[in-house]
């Protein structure tokens, strides 16, 4: 619309020229981007370590009397904040970038510390149980609230520090996340055997301190990020405040009036919020199912005749192999586009889910292969989804990432609790039937997403 054109003209009068933007980046700048990208990875290490430490402990927890439904509810608690708060954190990031970069990891660290204190009080017979329960509750709520902002803020700040190679940047983000998952699968069962739940919780304070340090460092560097922060640009802020409503309405009219003028719209694609909404639904179905399955994956493998430590090692190895493959997939997606990956990975993991639902009657190599497809999909799908946001969103990146994270987290919470209820009713067989149905729906949705998105291959 005219408002956005005016906004762009304000920026172009003060920023670098198009010719300069197209020049190869200075090696010094590239090193600066890489250094900031590493800090972005470390920013969320606490969120991912805390979230993924529970799954390897599932067989041990259920062996001491924790029911499948109670376990699923415990696993869902850290994700509750990610249902209602990502968009709010995205808006807060737009206006208070430095403060949010510090507050999110610090809040997670405080939450983990309170949980550790609650677990310590549980072992003290002289202390009333209500005090321990109160600390555990406050700690879980605190961690959940700040965990709700970790991923959306990480994605938004990554888009600020990397003016180029965004898909490869998201590959690194998702790869690092799954590296943490693999480490948890290798380490947590061993810590649990030697030091119990308290040992695991104390170990989680280490990544918490790392994330706080990274957040403070990023906050100090925020004014020098390569991609301008729209809401901190004084002229842009004024234009958006005064003309937001007019710009939105005019953009809608222009999109309708010129629907036949662009290759993207000739293909029947949606624009802006419609694409982000469709992308969010697809990611919610696929990744919601994959992440909820992650909470029972170790238990499923143990039920197939593997020890707890061996199950953790097998799942961790799959994650590591997926990480080796991931950089190649990231580079190929930057060159050739994402449509093929969206459809191929969605249908591959749906087929693997059906195979896992029959794992007890299959040779071991078959269900191990299906588990690997799950691991590979869990690293590829989020990369594809996240790397498409900037090109398909015509609004605030923080809000777009917030919508993506909110729907995904809502699906993850619902699916996780549903798996617990289904396992109590019919064991892993009912749970895997449910996962298979959800992933087939996600595979069908992938066809709509591939049709609607604006991709690299469109030349736009």
Coordinates of C-alpha atoms in Angstrom, one line a residue:
X1 CA 0.0 0.0 0.0
X2 CA 0.9 3.7 -0.2
X3 CA 1.7 3.8 3.5
X4 CA 4.2 1.1 3.2
X5 CA 5.7 2.7 0.1
X6 CA 6.1 5.9 2.1
X7 CA 7.6 4.0 5.0
X8 CA 10.1 2.3 2.7
X9 CA 11.1 5.7 1.1
X10 CA 11.8 7.1 4.6
X11 CA 14.1 4.2 5.3
X12 CA 15.8 4.2 1.9
X13 CA 16.7 7.9 2.3
X14 CA 18.8 7.1 5.3
X15 CA 20.0 3.5 4.8
X16 CA 22.2 1.9 2.2
X17 CA 21.4 2.0 -1.4
X18 CA 20.1 -1.0 -3.3
X19 CA 23.4 -1.3 -5.2
X20 CA 25.3 -1.4 -1.9
X21 CA 22.9 -4.0 -0.5
X22 CA 23.6 -6.3 -3.4
X23 CA 27.3 -6.2 -3.0
X24 CA 29.1 -9.2 -1.4
X25 CA 29.3 -8.7 2.3
X26 CA 32.6 -7.7 3.9
X27 CA 34.3 -10.7 5.6
X28 CA 34.4 -8.7 8.8
X29 CA 30.6 -8.3 8.7
X30 CA 30.2 -12.0 8.0
X31 CA 32.2 -12.8 11.1
X32 CA 30.1 -10.3 13.1
X33 CA 26.9 -12.0 11.9
X34 CA 28.2 -15.4 12.8
X35 CA 29.2 -14.3 16.3
X36 CA 25.8 -12.8 16.9
X37 CA 24.1 -15.9 15.5
X38 CA 26.1 -18.1 18.0
X39 CA 24.7 -15.9 20.8
X40 CA 21.2 -16.4 19.4
X41 CA 21.7 -20.2 19.6
X42 CA 22.9 -19.9 23.2
X43 CA 20.0 -17.6 24.1
X44 CA 17.6 -20.5 24.0
X45 CA 19.7 -23.4 25.4
X46 CA 17.9 -23.2 28.7
X47 CA 14.5 -23.4 27.2
X48 CA 15.3 -26.4 25.0
X49 CA 17.3 -28.3 27.7
X50 CA 14.6 -27.9 30.3
X51 CA 11.9 -28.9 27.9
X52 CA 13.7 -32.0 26.5
X53 CA 15.1 -33.3 29.8
X54 CA 11.8 -34.8 30.8
X55 CA 11.2 -37.3 28.0
X56 CA 14.3 -39.5 28.7
X57 CA 13.1 -39.7 32.3
X58 CA 9.6 -40.9 31.3
X59 CA 10.3 -44.7 31.7
X60 CA 11.9 -44.2 35.1
X61 CA 9.0 -41.9 36.3
X62 CA 6.4 -44.3 35.3
X63 CA 8.3 -47.2 36.9
X64 CA 7.9 -45.5 40.3
X65 CA 4.2 -45.0 39.9
X66 CA 3.6 -41.9 37.9
X67 CA 0.6 -42.6 35.7
X68 CA 0.7 -41.9 31.9
X69 CA -1.9 -39.1 32.3
X70 CA -0.1 -37.5 35.2
X71 CA 3.2 -37.7 33.3
X72 CA 1.6 -36.1 30.2
X73 CA 0.2 -33.3 32.3
X74 CA 3.6 -32.6 33.8
X75 CA 5.2 -32.7 30.4
X76 CA 2.6 -30.2 29.1
X77 CA 3.0 -27.6 32.0
X78 CA 6.1 -25.9 30.5
X79 CA 4.3 -25.5 27.2
X80 CA 1.2 -23.8 28.6
X81 CA 2.9 -20.4 28.6
X82 CA 3.8 -21.0 24.9
X83 CA 0.1 -21.2 24.1
X84 CA -1.0 -17.8 25.3
X85 CA 2.2 -15.7 25.5
X86 CA 4.3 -16.0 22.3
X87 CA 2.3 -13.2 20.5
X88 CA 2.5 -11.0 23.6
X89 CA 6.3 -11.6 23.8
X90 CA 6.6 -10.8 20.1
X91 CA 4.8 -7.5 20.6
X92 CA 6.9 -6.8 23.7
X93 CA 10.1 -7.6 21.7
X94 CA 9.0 -5.0 19.1
X95 CA 8.9 -2.2 21.7
X96 CA 11.4 -3.3 24.4
X97 CA 14.0 -5.4 22.6
X98 CA 16.8 -5.1 25.1
X99 CA 14.7 -5.7 28.1
X100 CA 13.0 -8.8 26.6
X101 CA 16.4 -10.3 25.6
X102 CA 17.4 -10.2 29.3
X103 CA 14.1 -11.0 30.9
X104 CA 13.3 -14.2 29.0
X105 CA 16.3 -16.3 30.0
X106 CA 16.5 -14.7 33.5
X107 CA 12.8 -15.7 34.1
X108 CA 13.5 -19.3 33.0
X109 CA 16.5 -19.5 35.3
X110 CA 14.5 -18.2 38.3
X111 CA 11.8 -20.8 37.5
X112 CA 14.3 -23.7 37.3
X113 CA 15.9 -22.5 40.6
X114 CA 12.5 -22.4 42.3
X115 CA 11.7 -25.9 41.0
X116 CA 15.1 -27.2 42.4
X117 CA 14.3 -25.5 45.7
X118 CA 10.9 -27.2 45.8
X119 CA 12.5 -30.6 45.1
X120 CA 15.0 -30.0 47.9
X121 CA 12.2 -29.3 50.4
X122 CA 10.4 -32.5 49.4
X123 CA 13.3 -34.5 50.8
X124 CA 13.2 -32.6 54.2
X125 CA 10.7 -34.3 56.5
X126 CA 10.7 -31.4 58.9
X127 CA 9.3 -29.0 56.3
X128 CA 5.5 -29.0 55.6
X129 CA 4.7 -30.5 52.2
X130 CA 2.7 -27.4 51.3
X131 CA 5.9 -25.3 51.1
X132 CA 7.5 -27.7 48.7
X133 CA 4.3 -27.8 46.6
X134 CA 4.0 -24.1 46.6
X135 CA 7.6 -23.6 45.4
X136 CA 7.2 -26.3 42.7
X137 CA 4.0 -24.6 41.5
X138 CA 5.5 -21.1 41.4
X139 CA 8.6 -22.4 39.7
X140 CA 6.6 -24.3 37.0
X141 CA 4.4 -21.3 36.3
X142 CA 7.4 -18.9 36.2
X143 CA 9.3 -21.1 33.8
X144 CA 6.3 -21.6 31.6
X145 CA 5.6 -17.9 31.4
X146 CA 9.1 -17.0 30.3
X147 CA 9.5 -20.1 28.2
X148 CA 6.6 -18.8 26.1
X149 CA 8.8 -16.1 24.8
X150 CA 12.0 -17.9 24.2
X151 CA 11.4 -19.3 20.8
X152 CA 9.6 -16.4 19.2
X153 CA 12.2 -13.9 20.5
X154 CA 15.0 -16.2 19.3
X155 CA 13.5 -16.3 15.8
X156 CA 12.8 -12.6 15.7
X157 CA 16.4 -11.7 16.8
X158 CA 17.8 -14.2 14.3
X159 CA 16.1 -12.3 11.5
X160 CA 17.7 -9.2 12.8
X161 CA 21.3 -10.4 12.9
X162 CA 21.3 -12.3 9.6
X163 CA 20.4 -10.1 6.6
X164 CA 21.3 -13.1 4.3
X165 CA 21.3 -16.9 4.5
X166 CA 18.2 -16.9 6.8
X167 CA 17.2 -20.5 6.0
X168 CA 20.7 -21.6 6.8
X169 CA 20.5 -19.6 10.1
X170 CA 17.3 -21.4 11.0
X171 CA 19.0 -24.7 10.1
X172 CA 21.6 -23.9 12.7
X173 CA 18.9 -23.0 15.2
X174 CA 16.9 -26.2 14.8
X175 CA 20.1 -28.2 14.5
X176 CA 21.3 -26.8 17.8
X177 CA 18.0 -27.5 19.4
X178 CA 18.1 -31.1 18.3
X179 CA 21.7 -31.4 19.4
X180 CA 20.5 -30.4 22.9
X181 CA 17.7 -33.0 22.6
X182 CA 20.3 -35.7 21.7
X183 CA 22.6 -34.7 24.6
X184 CA 19.6 -34.9 27.0
X185 CA 18.9 -38.4 25.7
X186 CA 22.5 -39.5 26.3
X187 CA 23.0 -37.7 29.7
X188 CA 19.7 -37.5 31.5
X189 CA 19.2 -41.3 32.0
X190 CA 22.7 -41.6 33.5
X191 CA 22.2 -38.6 35.8
X192 CA 18.8 -40.0 36.8
X193 CA 20.3 -43.3 37.8
X194 CA 23.1 -41.7 39.8
X195 CA 21.6 -38.6 41.3
X196 CA 17.8 -38.8 40.9
X197 CA 15.4 -36.1 39.8
X198 CA 17.2 -33.5 41.9
X199 CA 20.4 -34.1 40.1
X200 CA 18.7 -33.5 36.7
X201 CA 17.1 -30.3 38.0
X202 CA 20.4 -28.9 39.3
X203 CA 22.1 -29.8 36.0
X204 CA 19.5 -27.6 34.2
X205 CA 20.7 -24.5 36.0
X206 CA 23.9 -24.7 34.0
X207 CA 22.3 -24.0 30.6
X208 CA 20.1 -21.4 32.4
X209 CA 23.2 -19.4 33.3
X210 CA 24.5 -19.7 29.7
X211 CA 21.3 -18.4 28.3
X212 CA 21.3 -15.4 30.7
X213 CA 24.8 -14.5 29.7
X214 CA 23.9 -14.8 26.0
X215 CA 20.7 -12.6 26.4
X216 CA 22.7 -9.9 28.2
X217 CA 25.3 -9.9 25.5
X218 CA 22.7 -9.7 22.7
X219 CA 21.0 -6.8 24.5
X220 CA 24.3 -4.9 24.6
X221 CA 24.7 -5.5 20.8
X222 CA 21.1 -4.8 19.8
X223 CA 21.6 -1.3 18.4
X224 CA 24.2 -2.7 15.9
X225 CA 22.2 -5.6 14.4
X226 CA 22.4 -5.7 10.6
X227 CA 18.6 -5.6 9.9
X228 CA 16.9 -2.5 11.2
X229 CA 14.4 -2.9 14.1
X230 CA 11.3 -1.3 12.7
X231 CA 9.7 -0.1 15.9
X232 CA 12.9 1.6 17.1
X233 CA 13.2 3.7 13.9
X234 CA 11.7 7.1 14.9
X235 CA 10.2 8.0 11.5
X236 CA 9.0 4.5 10.8
X237 CA 7.4 4.3 14.2
X238 CA 5.5 7.5 13.6
X239 CA 4.3 6.4 10.2
X240 CA 3.1 3.0 11.4
X241 CA 1.3 4.5 14.4
X242 CA -0.5 7.1 12.2
X243 CA -1.3 5.0 9.1
X244 CA -1.5 1.4 10.2
X245 CA -5.2 1.1 9.7
X246 CA -5.2 2.9 6.3
X247 CA -2.2 0.9 5.1
X248 CA -3.8 -2.4 6.0
X249 CA -7.1 -1.6 4.3
X250 CA -5.3 -0.3 1.2
X251 CA -3.1 -3.3 1.0
X252 CA -6.2 -5.5 0.9
X253 CA -7.7 -3.5 -1.8
X254 CA -4.5 -3.5 -3.9
X255 CA -4.2 -7.2 -3.5
X256 CA -7.7 -7.8 -4.8
X257 CA -7.3 -5.2 -7.6
X258 CA -4.0 -6.6 -8.9
X259 CA -4.6 -10.3 -8.2
X260 CA -3.6 -11.2 -11.7
X261 CA -0.5 -9.1 -11.9
X262 CA 2.0 -11.2 -10.0
X263 CA 3.3 -14.7 -10.5
X264 CA 2.6 -15.6 -6.9
X265 CA -1.1 -14.6 -7.2
X266 CA -1.4 -16.2 -10.6
X267 CA -0.7 -19.4 -8.8
X268 CA -3.7 -18.8 -6.6
X269 CA -1.6 -18.0 -3.5
X270 CA -2.8 -16.2 -0.4
X271 CA -1.0 -13.1 1.0
X272 CA 0.3 -12.0 4.3
X273 CA -1.6 -13.1 7.3
X274 CA -3.5 -15.8 5.3
X275 CA -0.2 -17.6 4.4
X276 CA 1.2 -17.2 7.9
X277 CA -2.1 -18.7 9.3
X278 CA -2.0 -21.6 6.9
X279 CA 1.7 -22.2 7.6
X280 CA 1.0 -22.1 11.3
X281 CA -1.8 -24.7 11.1
X282 CA 0.5 -27.0 9.1
X283 CA 3.3 -26.6 11.6
X284 CA 1.0 -27.1 14.5
X285 CA -0.3 -30.4 13.1
X286 CA 3.1 -31.8 12.2
X287 CA 5.4 -30.4 14.9
X288 CA 2.6 -30.7 17.6
X289 CA 2.4 -34.4 16.8
X290 CA 6.2 -34.8 16.7
X291 CA 6.9 -33.0 19.9
X292 CA 4.1 -34.7 21.8
X293 CA 5.4 -38.1 20.5
X294 CA 8.8 -37.1 21.8
X295 CA 7.4 -37.3 25.4
X296 CA 6.6 -41.0 24.9
X297 CA 9.3 -42.0 22.4
X298 CA 11.6 -43.4 25.1
X299 CA 8.8 -45.4 26.7
X300 CA 7.7 -46.8 23.3
X301 CA 11.2 -48.0 22.5
X302 CA 11.6 -49.5 26.0
X303 CA 8.2 -51.3 25.5
X304 CA 9.8 -52.9 22.4
X305 CA 12.4 -54.7 24.5
X306 CA 15.2 -52.1 24.8
X307 CA 16.7 -50.9 28.1
X308 CA 16.2 -47.3 29.3
X309 CA 19.8 -46.4 28.7
X310 CA 19.9 -48.1 25.3
X311 CA 16.7 -46.3 24.3
X312 CA 18.2 -43.0 25.1
X313 CA 21.3 -43.8 23.1
X314 CA 19.3 -45.0 20.1
X315 CA 17.2 -41.8 20.1
X316 CA 20.2 -39.6 20.7
X317 CA 22.1 -41.3 17.8
X318 CA 19.2 -40.7 15.4
X319 CA 19.2 -37.0 16.4
X320 CA 22.9 -36.8 15.7
X321 CA 22.6 -38.4 12.3
X322 CA 19.8 -36.0 11.5
X323 CA 22.0 -33.1 12.4
X324 CA 24.7 -34.3 10.0
X325 CA 22.1 -34.3 7.2
X326 CA 20.4 -31.1 8.1
X327 CA 23.0 -28.6 6.8
X328 CA 22.8 -30.1 3.3
X329 CA 19.0 -29.8 3.4
X330 CA 19.3 -26.2 4.5
X331 CA 21.6 -25.3 1.6
X332 CA 19.4 -27.1 -0.9
X333 CA 16.3 -25.4 0.4
X334 CA 18.0 -22.0 0.0
X335 CA 18.8 -22.8 -3.6
X336 CA 15.8 -24.7 -4.9
X337 CA 13.0 -23.6 -2.6
X338 CA 10.9 -25.3 0.1
X339 CA 7.8 -26.6 -1.6
X340 CA 9.2 -30.1 -2.2
X341 CA 10.5 -30.4 1.3
X342 CA 7.2 -29.4 2.8
X343 CA 5.2 -32.2 1.0
X344 CA 7.9 -34.9 1.0
X345 CA 8.8 -34.7 4.7
X346 CA 5.1 -34.4 5.7
X347 CA 4.1 -37.6 3.9
X348 CA 7.3 -39.4 4.9
X349 CA 6.7 -38.9 8.6
X350 CA 3.0 -39.7 8.3
X351 CA 3.9 -43.0 6.6
X352 CA 6.5 -43.7 9.4
X353 CA 3.9 -43.1 12.1
X354 CA 1.7 -45.8 10.5
X355 CA 4.7 -48.1 10.5
X356 CA 5.5 -47.4 14.2
X357 CA 1.9 -48.1 15.1
X358 CA 2.6 -51.7 14.0
X359 CA 6.2 -51.7 15.4
X360 CA 5.6 -54.8 17.6
X361 CA 5.0 -56.9 14.4
X362 CA 7.9 -55.4 12.4
X363 CA 11.6 -56.3 12.3
X364 CA 13.7 -54.1 14.5
X365 CA 15.4 -52.4 11.5
X366 CA 12.0 -51.3 10.2
X367 CA 10.9 -49.4 13.3
X368 CA 14.4 -48.0 13.9
X369 CA 14.2 -46.6 10.4
X370 CA 10.8 -45.1 11.1
X371 CA 12.2 -43.5 14.3
X372 CA 14.9 -42.0 12.2
X373 CA 12.4 -40.4 9.9
X374 CA 10.7 -38.9 13.0
X375 CA 14.0 -37.4 14.1
X376 CA 14.8 -36.1 10.6
X377 CA 11.4 -34.5 10.3
X378 CA 11.7 -32.9 13.7
X379 CA 14.7 -30.9 12.4
X380 CA 13.6 -30.3 8.8
X381 CA 10.0 -29.2 9.3
X382 CA 10.6 -26.2 11.7
X383 CA 13.5 -25.0 9.5
X384 CA 11.2 -24.9 6.5
X385 CA 8.4 -23.2 8.5
X386 CA 10.6 -20.6 10.1
X387 CA 12.5 -19.7 7.0
X388 CA 9.3 -18.9 5.1
X389 CA 8.0 -16.3 7.6
X390 CA 9.9 -13.3 6.5
X391 CA 9.0 -13.6 2.8
X392 CA 5.4 -14.4 3.4
X393 CA 4.6 -11.9 6.2
X394 CA 3.7 -8.3 5.5
X395 CA 3.4 -7.4 9.2
X396 CA 5.7 -7.5 12.3
X397 CA 8.0 -10.4 12.3
X398 CA 7.6 -10.8 16.1
X399 CA 3.8 -11.1 15.7
X400 CA 4.2 -13.6 12.8
X401 CA 6.5 -15.8 14.7
X402 CA 4.2 -15.4 17.7
X403 CA 1.2 -16.8 15.8
X404 CA 3.4 -19.6 14.5
X405 CA 4.5 -20.5 18.0
X406 CA 1.1 -20.1 19.6
X407 CA -0.7 -22.5 17.4
X408 CA 2.1 -25.0 17.6
X409 CA 2.3 -24.8 21.4
X410 CA -1.5 -25.1 21.7
X411 CA -1.5 -28.3 19.5
X412 CA 1.5 -29.6 21.5
X413 CA -0.3 -29.2 24.8
X414 CA -3.5 -30.8 23.6
X415 CA -1.8 -33.7 21.8
X416 CA 0.5 -34.4 24.9
X417 CA -2.4 -34.6 27.3
X418 CA -4.4 -36.6 24.8
X419 CA -1.6 -39.1 24.5
X420 CA -1.6 -39.6 28.2
X421 CA -5.3 -40.3 28.3
X422 CA -5.1 -42.6 25.3
X423 CA -2.2 -44.6 26.9
X424 CA -4.2 -45.1 30.0
X425 CA -7.1 -46.4 27.9
X426 CA -5.2 -48.5 25.4
X427 CA -1.4 -48.3 25.9
X428 CA 1.0 -47.2 23.2
X429 CA -1.2 -48.7 20.4
X430 CA -4.0 -46.1 21.0
X431 CA -1.4 -43.3 21.3
X432 CA 0.3 -44.2 18.0
X433 CA -3.0 -44.5 16.2
X434 CA -3.7 -40.9 17.3
X435 CA -0.3 -39.7 16.2
X436 CA -0.8 -41.4 12.8
X437 CA -4.1 -39.7 12.2
X438 CA -2.8 -36.2 13.1
X439 CA 0.3 -36.6 10.9
X440 CA -1.9 -37.7 7.9
X441 CA -4.0 -34.5 8.4
X442 CA -0.7 -32.5 8.5
X443 CA 0.4 -34.2 5.3
X444 CA -2.8 -33.2 3.6
X445 CA -2.4 -29.6 4.9
X446 CA 1.2 -29.6 3.4
X447 CA -0.3 -29.7 -0.1
X448 CA -2.3 -26.5 0.6
X449 CA 0.8 -24.8 2.1
X450 CA 3.0 -25.7 -0.9
X451 CA 0.4 -24.2 -3.2
X452 CA 0.0 -21.0 -1.2
X453 CA 3.5 -19.9 -0.1
X454 CA 5.8 -17.4 -1.7
X455 CA 9.1 -19.3 -2.2
X456 CA 12.6 -18.7 -3.5
X457 CA 11.7 -20.4 -6.8
X458 CA 9.0 -17.8 -7.5
X459 CA 11.7 -15.3 -8.1
X460 CA 10.3 -12.7 -5.7

